PDB file of C-alpha atoms in Angstrom:
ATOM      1  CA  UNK F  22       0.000   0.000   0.000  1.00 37.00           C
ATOM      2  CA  UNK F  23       1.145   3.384  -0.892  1.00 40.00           C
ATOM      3  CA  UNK F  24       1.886   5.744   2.359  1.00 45.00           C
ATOM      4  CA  UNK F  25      -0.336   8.513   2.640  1.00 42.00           C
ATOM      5  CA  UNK F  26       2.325  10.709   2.328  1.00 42.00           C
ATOM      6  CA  UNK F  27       3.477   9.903  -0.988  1.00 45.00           C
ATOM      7  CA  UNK F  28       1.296  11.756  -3.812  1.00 45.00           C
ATOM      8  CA  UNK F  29       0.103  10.370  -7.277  1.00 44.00           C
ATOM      9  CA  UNK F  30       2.456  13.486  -9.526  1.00 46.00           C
ATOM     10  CA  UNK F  31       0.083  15.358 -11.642  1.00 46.00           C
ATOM     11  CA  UNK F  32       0.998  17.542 -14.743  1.00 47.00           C
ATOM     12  CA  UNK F  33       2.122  20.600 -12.352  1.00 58.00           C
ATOM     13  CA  UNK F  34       4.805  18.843 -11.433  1.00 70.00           C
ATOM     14  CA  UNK F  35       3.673  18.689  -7.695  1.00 77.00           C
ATOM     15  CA  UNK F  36       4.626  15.300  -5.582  1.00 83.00           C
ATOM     16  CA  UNK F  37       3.593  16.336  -1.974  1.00 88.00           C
ATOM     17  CA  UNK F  38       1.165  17.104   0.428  1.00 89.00           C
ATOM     18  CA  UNK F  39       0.453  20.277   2.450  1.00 91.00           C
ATOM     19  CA  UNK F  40       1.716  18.743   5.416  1.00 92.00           C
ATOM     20  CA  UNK F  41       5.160  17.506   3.328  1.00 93.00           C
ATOM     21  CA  UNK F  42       5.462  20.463   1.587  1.00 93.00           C
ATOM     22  CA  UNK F  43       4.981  22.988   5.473  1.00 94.00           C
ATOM     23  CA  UNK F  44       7.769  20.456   6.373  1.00 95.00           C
ATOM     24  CA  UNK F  45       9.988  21.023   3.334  1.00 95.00           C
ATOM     25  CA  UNK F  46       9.588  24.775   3.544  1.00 96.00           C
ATOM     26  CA  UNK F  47      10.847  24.685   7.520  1.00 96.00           C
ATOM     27  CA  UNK F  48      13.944  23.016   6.123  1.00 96.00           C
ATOM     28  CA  UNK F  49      14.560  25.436   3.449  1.00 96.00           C
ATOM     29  CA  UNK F  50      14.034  28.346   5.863  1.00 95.00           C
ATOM     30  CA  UNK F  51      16.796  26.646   8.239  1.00 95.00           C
ATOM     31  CA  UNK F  52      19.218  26.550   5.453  1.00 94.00           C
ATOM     32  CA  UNK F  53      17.908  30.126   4.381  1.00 92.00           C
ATOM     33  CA  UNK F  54      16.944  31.639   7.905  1.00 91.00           C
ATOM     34  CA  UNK F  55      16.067  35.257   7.722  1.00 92.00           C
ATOM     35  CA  UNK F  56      18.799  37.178   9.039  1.00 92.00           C
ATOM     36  CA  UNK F  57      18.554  40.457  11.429  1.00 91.00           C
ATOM     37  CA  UNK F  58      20.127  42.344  13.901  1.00 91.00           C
ATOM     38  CA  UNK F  59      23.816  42.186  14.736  1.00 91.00           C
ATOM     39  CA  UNK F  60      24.424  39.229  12.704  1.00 89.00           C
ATOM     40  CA  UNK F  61      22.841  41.180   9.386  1.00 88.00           C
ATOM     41  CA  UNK F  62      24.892  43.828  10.637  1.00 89.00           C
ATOM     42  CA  UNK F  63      28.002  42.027  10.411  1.00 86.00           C
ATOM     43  CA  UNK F  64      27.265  40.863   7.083  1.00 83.00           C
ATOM     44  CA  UNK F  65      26.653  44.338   5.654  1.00 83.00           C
ATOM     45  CA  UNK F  66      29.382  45.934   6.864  1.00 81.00           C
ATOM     46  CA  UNK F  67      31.282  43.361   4.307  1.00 69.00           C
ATOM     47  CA  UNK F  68      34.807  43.524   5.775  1.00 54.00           C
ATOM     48  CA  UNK F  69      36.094  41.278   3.047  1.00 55.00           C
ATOM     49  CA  UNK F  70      35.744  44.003   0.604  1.00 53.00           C
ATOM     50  CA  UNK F  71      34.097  43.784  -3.195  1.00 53.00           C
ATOM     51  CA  UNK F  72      31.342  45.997  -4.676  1.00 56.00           C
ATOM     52  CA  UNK F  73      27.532  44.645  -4.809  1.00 61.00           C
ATOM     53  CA  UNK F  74      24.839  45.983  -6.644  1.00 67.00           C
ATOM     54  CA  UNK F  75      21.982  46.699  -4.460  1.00 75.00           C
ATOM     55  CA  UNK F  76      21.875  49.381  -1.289  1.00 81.00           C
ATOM     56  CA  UNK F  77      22.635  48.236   2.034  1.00 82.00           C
ATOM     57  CA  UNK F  78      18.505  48.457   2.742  1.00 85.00           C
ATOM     58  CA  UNK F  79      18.025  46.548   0.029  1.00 85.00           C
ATOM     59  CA  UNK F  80      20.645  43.968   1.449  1.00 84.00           C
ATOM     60  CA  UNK F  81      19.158  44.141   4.301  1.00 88.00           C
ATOM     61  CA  UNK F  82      15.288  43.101   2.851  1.00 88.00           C
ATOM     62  CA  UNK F  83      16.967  40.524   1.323  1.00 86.00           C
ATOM     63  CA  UNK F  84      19.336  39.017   4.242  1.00 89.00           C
ATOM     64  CA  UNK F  85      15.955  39.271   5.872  1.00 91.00           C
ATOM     65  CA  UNK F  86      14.214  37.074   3.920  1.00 89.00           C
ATOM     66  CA  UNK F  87      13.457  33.423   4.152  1.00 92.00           C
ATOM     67  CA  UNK F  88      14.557  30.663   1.822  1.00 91.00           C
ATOM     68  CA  UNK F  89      10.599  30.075   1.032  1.00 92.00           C
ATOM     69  CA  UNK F  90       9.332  33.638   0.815  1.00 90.00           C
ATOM     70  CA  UNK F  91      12.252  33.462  -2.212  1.00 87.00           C
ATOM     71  CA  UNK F  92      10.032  31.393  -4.252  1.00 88.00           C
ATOM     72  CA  UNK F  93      12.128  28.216  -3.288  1.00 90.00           C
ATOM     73  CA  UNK F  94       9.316  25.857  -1.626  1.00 92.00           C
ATOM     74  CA  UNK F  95       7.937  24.821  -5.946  1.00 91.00           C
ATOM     75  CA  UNK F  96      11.246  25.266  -7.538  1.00 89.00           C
ATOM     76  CA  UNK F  97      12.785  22.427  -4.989  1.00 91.00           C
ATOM     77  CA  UNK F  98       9.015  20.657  -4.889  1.00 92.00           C
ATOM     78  CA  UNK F  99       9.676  20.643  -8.647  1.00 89.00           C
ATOM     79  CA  UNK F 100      13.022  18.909  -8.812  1.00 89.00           C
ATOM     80  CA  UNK F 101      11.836  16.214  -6.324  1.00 90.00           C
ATOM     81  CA  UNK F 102       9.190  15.224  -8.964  1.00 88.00           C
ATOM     82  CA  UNK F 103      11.390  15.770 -12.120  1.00 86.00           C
ATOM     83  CA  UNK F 104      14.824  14.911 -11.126  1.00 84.00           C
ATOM     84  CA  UNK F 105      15.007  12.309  -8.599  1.00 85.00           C
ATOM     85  CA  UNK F 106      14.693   8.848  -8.853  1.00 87.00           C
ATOM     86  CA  UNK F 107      11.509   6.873  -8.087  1.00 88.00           C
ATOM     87  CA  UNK F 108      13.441   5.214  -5.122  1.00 90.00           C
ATOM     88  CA  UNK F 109      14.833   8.986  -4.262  1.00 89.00           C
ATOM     89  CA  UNK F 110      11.411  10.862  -4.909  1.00 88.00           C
ATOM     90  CA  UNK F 111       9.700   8.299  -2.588  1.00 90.00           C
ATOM     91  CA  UNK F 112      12.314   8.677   0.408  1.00 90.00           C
ATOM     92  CA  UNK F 113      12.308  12.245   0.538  1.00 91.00           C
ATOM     93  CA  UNK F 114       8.528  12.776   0.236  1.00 91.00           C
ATOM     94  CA  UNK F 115       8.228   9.832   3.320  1.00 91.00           C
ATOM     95  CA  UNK F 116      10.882  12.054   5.136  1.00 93.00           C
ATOM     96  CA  UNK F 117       9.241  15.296   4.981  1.00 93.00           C
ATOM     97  CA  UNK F 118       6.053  13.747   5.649  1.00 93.00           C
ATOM     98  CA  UNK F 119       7.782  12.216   8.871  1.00 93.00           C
ATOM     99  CA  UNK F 120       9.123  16.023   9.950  1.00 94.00           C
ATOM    100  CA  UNK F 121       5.795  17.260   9.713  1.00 94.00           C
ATOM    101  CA  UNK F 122       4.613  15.206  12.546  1.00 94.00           C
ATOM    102  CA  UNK F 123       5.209  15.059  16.372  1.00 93.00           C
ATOM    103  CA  UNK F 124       6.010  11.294  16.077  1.00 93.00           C
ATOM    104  CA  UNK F 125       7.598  11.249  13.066  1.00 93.00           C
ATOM    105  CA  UNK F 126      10.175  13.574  14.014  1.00 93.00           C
ATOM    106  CA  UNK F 127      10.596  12.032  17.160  1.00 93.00           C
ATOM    107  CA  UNK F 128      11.549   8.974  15.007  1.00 92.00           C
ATOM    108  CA  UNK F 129      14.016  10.566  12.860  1.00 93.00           C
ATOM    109  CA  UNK F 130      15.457  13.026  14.837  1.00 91.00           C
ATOM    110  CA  UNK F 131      15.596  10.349  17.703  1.00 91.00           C
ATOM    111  CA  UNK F 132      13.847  12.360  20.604  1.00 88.00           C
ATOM    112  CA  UNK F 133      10.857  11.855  22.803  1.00 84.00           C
ATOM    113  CA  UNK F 134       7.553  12.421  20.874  1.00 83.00           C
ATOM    114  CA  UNK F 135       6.713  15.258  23.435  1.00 88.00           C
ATOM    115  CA  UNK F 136       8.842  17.253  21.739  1.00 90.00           C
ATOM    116  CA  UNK F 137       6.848  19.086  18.838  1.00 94.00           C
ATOM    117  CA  UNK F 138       7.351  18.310  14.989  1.00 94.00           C
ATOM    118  CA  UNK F 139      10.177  19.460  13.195  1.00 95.00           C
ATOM    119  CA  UNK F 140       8.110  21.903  11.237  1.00 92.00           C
ATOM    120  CA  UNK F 141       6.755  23.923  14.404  1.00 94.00           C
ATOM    121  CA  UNK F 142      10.294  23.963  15.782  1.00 94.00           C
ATOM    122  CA  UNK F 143      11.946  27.297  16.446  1.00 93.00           C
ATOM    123  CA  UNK F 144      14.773  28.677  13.976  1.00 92.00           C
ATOM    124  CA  UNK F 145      17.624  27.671  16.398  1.00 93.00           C
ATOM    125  CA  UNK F 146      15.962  24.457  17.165  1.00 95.00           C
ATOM    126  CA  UNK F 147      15.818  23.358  13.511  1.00 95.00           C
ATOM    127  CA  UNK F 148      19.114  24.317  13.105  1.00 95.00           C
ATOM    128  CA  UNK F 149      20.221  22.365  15.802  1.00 95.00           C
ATOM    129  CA  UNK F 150      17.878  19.000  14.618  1.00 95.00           C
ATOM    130  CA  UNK F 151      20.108  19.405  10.887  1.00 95.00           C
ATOM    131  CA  UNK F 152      23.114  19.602  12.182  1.00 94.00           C
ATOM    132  CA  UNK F 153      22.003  16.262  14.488  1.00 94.00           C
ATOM    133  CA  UNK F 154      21.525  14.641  11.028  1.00 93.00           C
ATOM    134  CA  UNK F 155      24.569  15.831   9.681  1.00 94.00           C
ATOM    135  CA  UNK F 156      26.673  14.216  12.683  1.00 93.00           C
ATOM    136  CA  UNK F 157      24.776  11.122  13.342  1.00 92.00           C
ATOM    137  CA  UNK F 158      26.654   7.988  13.441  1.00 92.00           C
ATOM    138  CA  UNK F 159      23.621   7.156  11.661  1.00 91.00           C
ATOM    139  CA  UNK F 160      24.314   6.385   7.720  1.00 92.00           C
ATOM    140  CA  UNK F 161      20.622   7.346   7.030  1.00 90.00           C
ATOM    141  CA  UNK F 162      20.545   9.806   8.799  1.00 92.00           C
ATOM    142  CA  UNK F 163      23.687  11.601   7.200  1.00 93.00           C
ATOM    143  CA  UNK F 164      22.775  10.473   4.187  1.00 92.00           C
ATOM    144  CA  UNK F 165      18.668  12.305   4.515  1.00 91.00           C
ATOM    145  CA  UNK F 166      20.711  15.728   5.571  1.00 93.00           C
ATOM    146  CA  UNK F 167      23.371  15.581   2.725  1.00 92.00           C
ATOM    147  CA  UNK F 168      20.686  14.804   0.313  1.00 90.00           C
ATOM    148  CA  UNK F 169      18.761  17.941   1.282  1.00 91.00           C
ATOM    149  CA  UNK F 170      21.484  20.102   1.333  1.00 92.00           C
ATOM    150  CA  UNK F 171      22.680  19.459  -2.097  1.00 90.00           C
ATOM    151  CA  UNK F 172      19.209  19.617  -3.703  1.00 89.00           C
ATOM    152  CA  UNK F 173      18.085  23.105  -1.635  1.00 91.00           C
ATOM    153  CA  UNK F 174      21.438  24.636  -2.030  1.00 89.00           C
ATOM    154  CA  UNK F 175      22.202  23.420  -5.439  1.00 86.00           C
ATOM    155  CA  UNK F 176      18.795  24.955  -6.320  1.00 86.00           C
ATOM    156  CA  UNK F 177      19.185  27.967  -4.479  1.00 85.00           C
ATOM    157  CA  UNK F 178      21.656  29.576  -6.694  1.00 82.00           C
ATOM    158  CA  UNK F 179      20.736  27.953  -9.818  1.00 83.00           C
ATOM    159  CA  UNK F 180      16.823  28.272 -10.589  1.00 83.00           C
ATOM    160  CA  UNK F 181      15.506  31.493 -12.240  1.00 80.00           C
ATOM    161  CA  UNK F 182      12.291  32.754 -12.795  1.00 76.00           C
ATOM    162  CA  UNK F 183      10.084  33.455 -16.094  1.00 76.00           C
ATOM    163  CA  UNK F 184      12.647  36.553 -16.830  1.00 77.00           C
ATOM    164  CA  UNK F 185      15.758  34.533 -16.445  1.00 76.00           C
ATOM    165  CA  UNK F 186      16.783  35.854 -13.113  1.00 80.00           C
ATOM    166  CA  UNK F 187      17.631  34.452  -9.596  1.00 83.00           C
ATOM    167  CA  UNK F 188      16.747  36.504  -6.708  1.00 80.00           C
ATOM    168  CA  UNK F 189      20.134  35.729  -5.222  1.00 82.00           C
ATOM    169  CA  UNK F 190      22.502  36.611  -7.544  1.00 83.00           C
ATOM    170  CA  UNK F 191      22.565  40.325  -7.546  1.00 78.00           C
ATOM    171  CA  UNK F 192      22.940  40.411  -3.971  1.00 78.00           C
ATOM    172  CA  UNK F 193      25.908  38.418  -4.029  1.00 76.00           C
ATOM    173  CA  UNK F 194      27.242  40.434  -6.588  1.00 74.00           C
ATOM    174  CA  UNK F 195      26.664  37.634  -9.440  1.00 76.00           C
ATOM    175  CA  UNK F 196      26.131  38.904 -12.789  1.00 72.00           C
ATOM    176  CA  UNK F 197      25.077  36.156 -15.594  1.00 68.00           C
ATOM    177  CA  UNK F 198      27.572  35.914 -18.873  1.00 61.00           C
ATOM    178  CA  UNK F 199      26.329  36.554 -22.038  1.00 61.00           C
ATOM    179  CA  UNK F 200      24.685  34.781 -24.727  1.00 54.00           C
ATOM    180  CA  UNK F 201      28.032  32.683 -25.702  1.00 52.00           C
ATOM    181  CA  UNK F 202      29.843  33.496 -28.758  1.00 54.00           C
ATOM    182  CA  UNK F 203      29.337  30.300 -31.375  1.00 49.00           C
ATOM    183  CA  UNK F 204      32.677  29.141 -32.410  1.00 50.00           C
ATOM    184  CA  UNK F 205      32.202  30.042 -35.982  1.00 52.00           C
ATOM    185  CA  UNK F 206      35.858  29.805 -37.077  1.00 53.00           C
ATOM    186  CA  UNK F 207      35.912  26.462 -35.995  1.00 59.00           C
ATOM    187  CA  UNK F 208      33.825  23.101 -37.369  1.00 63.00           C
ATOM    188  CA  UNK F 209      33.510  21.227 -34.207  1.00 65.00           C
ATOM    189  CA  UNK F 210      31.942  18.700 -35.996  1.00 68.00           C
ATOM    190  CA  UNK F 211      34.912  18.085 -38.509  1.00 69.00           C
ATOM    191  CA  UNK F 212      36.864  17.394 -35.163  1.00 72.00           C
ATOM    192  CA  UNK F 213      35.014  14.599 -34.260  1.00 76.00           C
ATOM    193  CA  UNK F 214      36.177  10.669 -35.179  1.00 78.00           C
ATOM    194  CA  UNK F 215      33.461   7.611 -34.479  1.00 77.00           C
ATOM    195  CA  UNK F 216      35.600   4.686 -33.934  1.00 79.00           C
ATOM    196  CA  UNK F 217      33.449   1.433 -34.822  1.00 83.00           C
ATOM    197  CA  UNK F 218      36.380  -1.016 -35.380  1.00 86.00           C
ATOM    198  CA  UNK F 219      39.805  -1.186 -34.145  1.00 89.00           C
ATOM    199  CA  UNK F 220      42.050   1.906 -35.009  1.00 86.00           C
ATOM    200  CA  UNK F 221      45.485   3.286 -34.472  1.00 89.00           C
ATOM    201  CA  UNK F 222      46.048   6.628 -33.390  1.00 88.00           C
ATOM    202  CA  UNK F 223      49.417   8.591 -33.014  1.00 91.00           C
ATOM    203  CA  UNK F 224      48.742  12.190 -30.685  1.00 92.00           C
ATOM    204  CA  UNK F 225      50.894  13.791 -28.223  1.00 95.00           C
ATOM    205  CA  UNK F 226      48.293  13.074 -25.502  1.00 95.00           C
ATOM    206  CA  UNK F 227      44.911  11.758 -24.671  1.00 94.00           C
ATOM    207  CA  UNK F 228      42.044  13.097 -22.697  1.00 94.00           C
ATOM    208  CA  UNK F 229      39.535  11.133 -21.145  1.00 94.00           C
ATOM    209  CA  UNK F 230      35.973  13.304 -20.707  1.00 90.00           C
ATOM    210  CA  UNK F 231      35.816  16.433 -22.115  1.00 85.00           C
ATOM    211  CA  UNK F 232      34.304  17.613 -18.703  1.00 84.00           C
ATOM    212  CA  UNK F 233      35.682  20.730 -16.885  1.00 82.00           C
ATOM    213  CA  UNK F 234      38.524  19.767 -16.332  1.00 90.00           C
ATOM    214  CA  UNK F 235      39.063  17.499 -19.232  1.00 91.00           C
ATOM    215  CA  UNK F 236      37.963  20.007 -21.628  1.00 87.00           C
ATOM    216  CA  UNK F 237      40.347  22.971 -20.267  1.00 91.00           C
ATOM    217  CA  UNK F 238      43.105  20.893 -20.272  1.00 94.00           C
ATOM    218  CA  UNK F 239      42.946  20.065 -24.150  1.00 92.00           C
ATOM    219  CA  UNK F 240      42.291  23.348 -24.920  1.00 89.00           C
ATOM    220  CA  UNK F 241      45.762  24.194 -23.136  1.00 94.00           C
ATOM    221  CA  UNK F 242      47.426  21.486 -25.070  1.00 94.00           C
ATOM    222  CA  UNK F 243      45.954  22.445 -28.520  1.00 91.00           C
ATOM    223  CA  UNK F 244      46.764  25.838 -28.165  1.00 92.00           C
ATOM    224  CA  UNK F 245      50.552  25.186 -27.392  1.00 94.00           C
ATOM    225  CA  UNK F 246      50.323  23.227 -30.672  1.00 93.00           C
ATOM    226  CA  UNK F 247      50.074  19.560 -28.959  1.00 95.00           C
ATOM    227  CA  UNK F 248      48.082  17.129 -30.791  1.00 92.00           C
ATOM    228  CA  UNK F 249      44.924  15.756 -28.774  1.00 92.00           C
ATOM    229  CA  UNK F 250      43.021  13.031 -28.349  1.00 91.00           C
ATOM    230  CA  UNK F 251      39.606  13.485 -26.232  1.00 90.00           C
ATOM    231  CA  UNK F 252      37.487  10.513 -25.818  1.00 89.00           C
ATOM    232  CA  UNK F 253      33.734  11.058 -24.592  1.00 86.00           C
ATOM    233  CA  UNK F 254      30.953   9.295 -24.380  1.00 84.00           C
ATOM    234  CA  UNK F 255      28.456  11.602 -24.607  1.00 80.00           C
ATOM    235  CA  UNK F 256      26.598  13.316 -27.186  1.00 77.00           C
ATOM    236  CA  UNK F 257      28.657  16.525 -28.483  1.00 71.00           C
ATOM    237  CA  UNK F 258      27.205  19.969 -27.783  1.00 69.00           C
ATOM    238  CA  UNK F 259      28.129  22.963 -29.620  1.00 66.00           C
ATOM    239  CA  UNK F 260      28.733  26.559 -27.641  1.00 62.00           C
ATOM    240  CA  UNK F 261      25.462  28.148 -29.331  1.00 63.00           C
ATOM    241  CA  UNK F 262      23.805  25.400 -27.295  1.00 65.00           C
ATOM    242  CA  UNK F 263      24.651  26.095 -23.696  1.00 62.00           C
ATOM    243  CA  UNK F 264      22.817  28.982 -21.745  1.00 61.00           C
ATOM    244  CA  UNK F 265      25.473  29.358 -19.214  1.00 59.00           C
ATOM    245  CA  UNK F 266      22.495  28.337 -16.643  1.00 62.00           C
ATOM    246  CA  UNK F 267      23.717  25.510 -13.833  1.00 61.00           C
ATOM    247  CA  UNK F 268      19.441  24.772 -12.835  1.00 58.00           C
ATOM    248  CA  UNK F 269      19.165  21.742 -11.641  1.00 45.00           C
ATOM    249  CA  UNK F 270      15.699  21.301 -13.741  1.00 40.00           C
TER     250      UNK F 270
END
């Protein structure tokens, strides 16, 4: 039988319930607490240096706002139903629907169930339930906080709304490239060998993944007039193809 907890997706995209999704905004407002007061202080008097572009009230709004009043509660409801796995989806929707109640946090946070659930915790007091996850001795329990943290902060940063902006990024002083130049002088296409059979290749050196790293590093060597071998598996994508976006969906 399926747990009530876990919700039949329909076209918007949407995988949880009310109480799973009050649950999932308390732990995206613990990553993304609003900030005030002498801490928000400290941050805006920036002693690090740099140059932002907003005021220091405007900084301030922001530093003051939570993680869900950001718009972050669908975007990260969103990649739960799109991205994860079935086996993924279904543990993460069971675990928020577990922090939304008095006994179901007591179960995963390992506490008496007279203690209230996760999601009516204070600020400090969800703060201090994560960072219980994040230590536990526990594999599953490390692995439930790791696996929230990379999909609310990886989202965070990365999702942008119907005008192509994040409401992070101009507070951290973030500024998107633009639109990538095509590599017109070049045939990227002509570069590229299928090898169906056995074959014999003589080149200076040879890449494997033309990832980050992999890519940058035959770029050096081609430029300095080395001869380069890169072997991928994946499909080839041309520069006119990439948006310079990292979203997660």
């Amino acid at each position: 039988a399926l747990s009530p907890y876990l919700w039949i997706m329909a076209d918007d995209n949407k995988c949880l319930g009310e109480g799973s999704r009050r649950a999932l905004a308390a732990v995206i407002d613990t990553f993304f607490a609003s900030i005030t007061g002498d801490e928000a202080d400290a941050i805006l008097e920036n002693p690090h240096g740099g140059s932002r572009e907003t005021s220091r009230e405007e900084q301030a709004t922001f530093l003051a706002t939570t993680g869900s009043s950001a718009g972050m509660v669908p975007r990260v409801e969103e990649a739960i139903a799109t991205v994860l796995t079935l086996q993924e989806r279904t543990e993460v929707v069971l675990l928020l629907g577990a922090l939304n109640t008095r006994f179901g946090s007591s179960a995963v946070l390992c506490c008496l169930p007279t203690r209230p659930a996760f999601a009516d915790l204070s600020a400090a007091e969800r703060e201090a339930a994560l960072l219980f996850l994040s230590t536990s001795p526990l594999g599953v329990h490390r692995k439930a906080f790791n696996g929230l943290k990379r999909l609310i902060m990886g989202l965070a940063m990365s999702f942008v709304d119907d005008d192509g902006k994040n409401p992070f990024w101009r507070h951290i002083g973030y500024s998107t490239p633009t639109s990538p130049k095509p590599w017109k002088e070049h045939d990227l296409k002509s570069h590229l060998l299928t090898i169906d059979k056995d074959t014999e290749l003589e080149v200076d050196a040879v890449i494997v993944g033309s990832g980050a790293g992999g890519g940058v590093t035959a770029a050096v060597l081609a430029a300095q007039g080395y001869s380069v071998l890169v072997l991928e598996k994946g499909q080839l994508v041309a520069p006119e193809e990439v948006d310079s976006l990292e979203q997660v969906v």
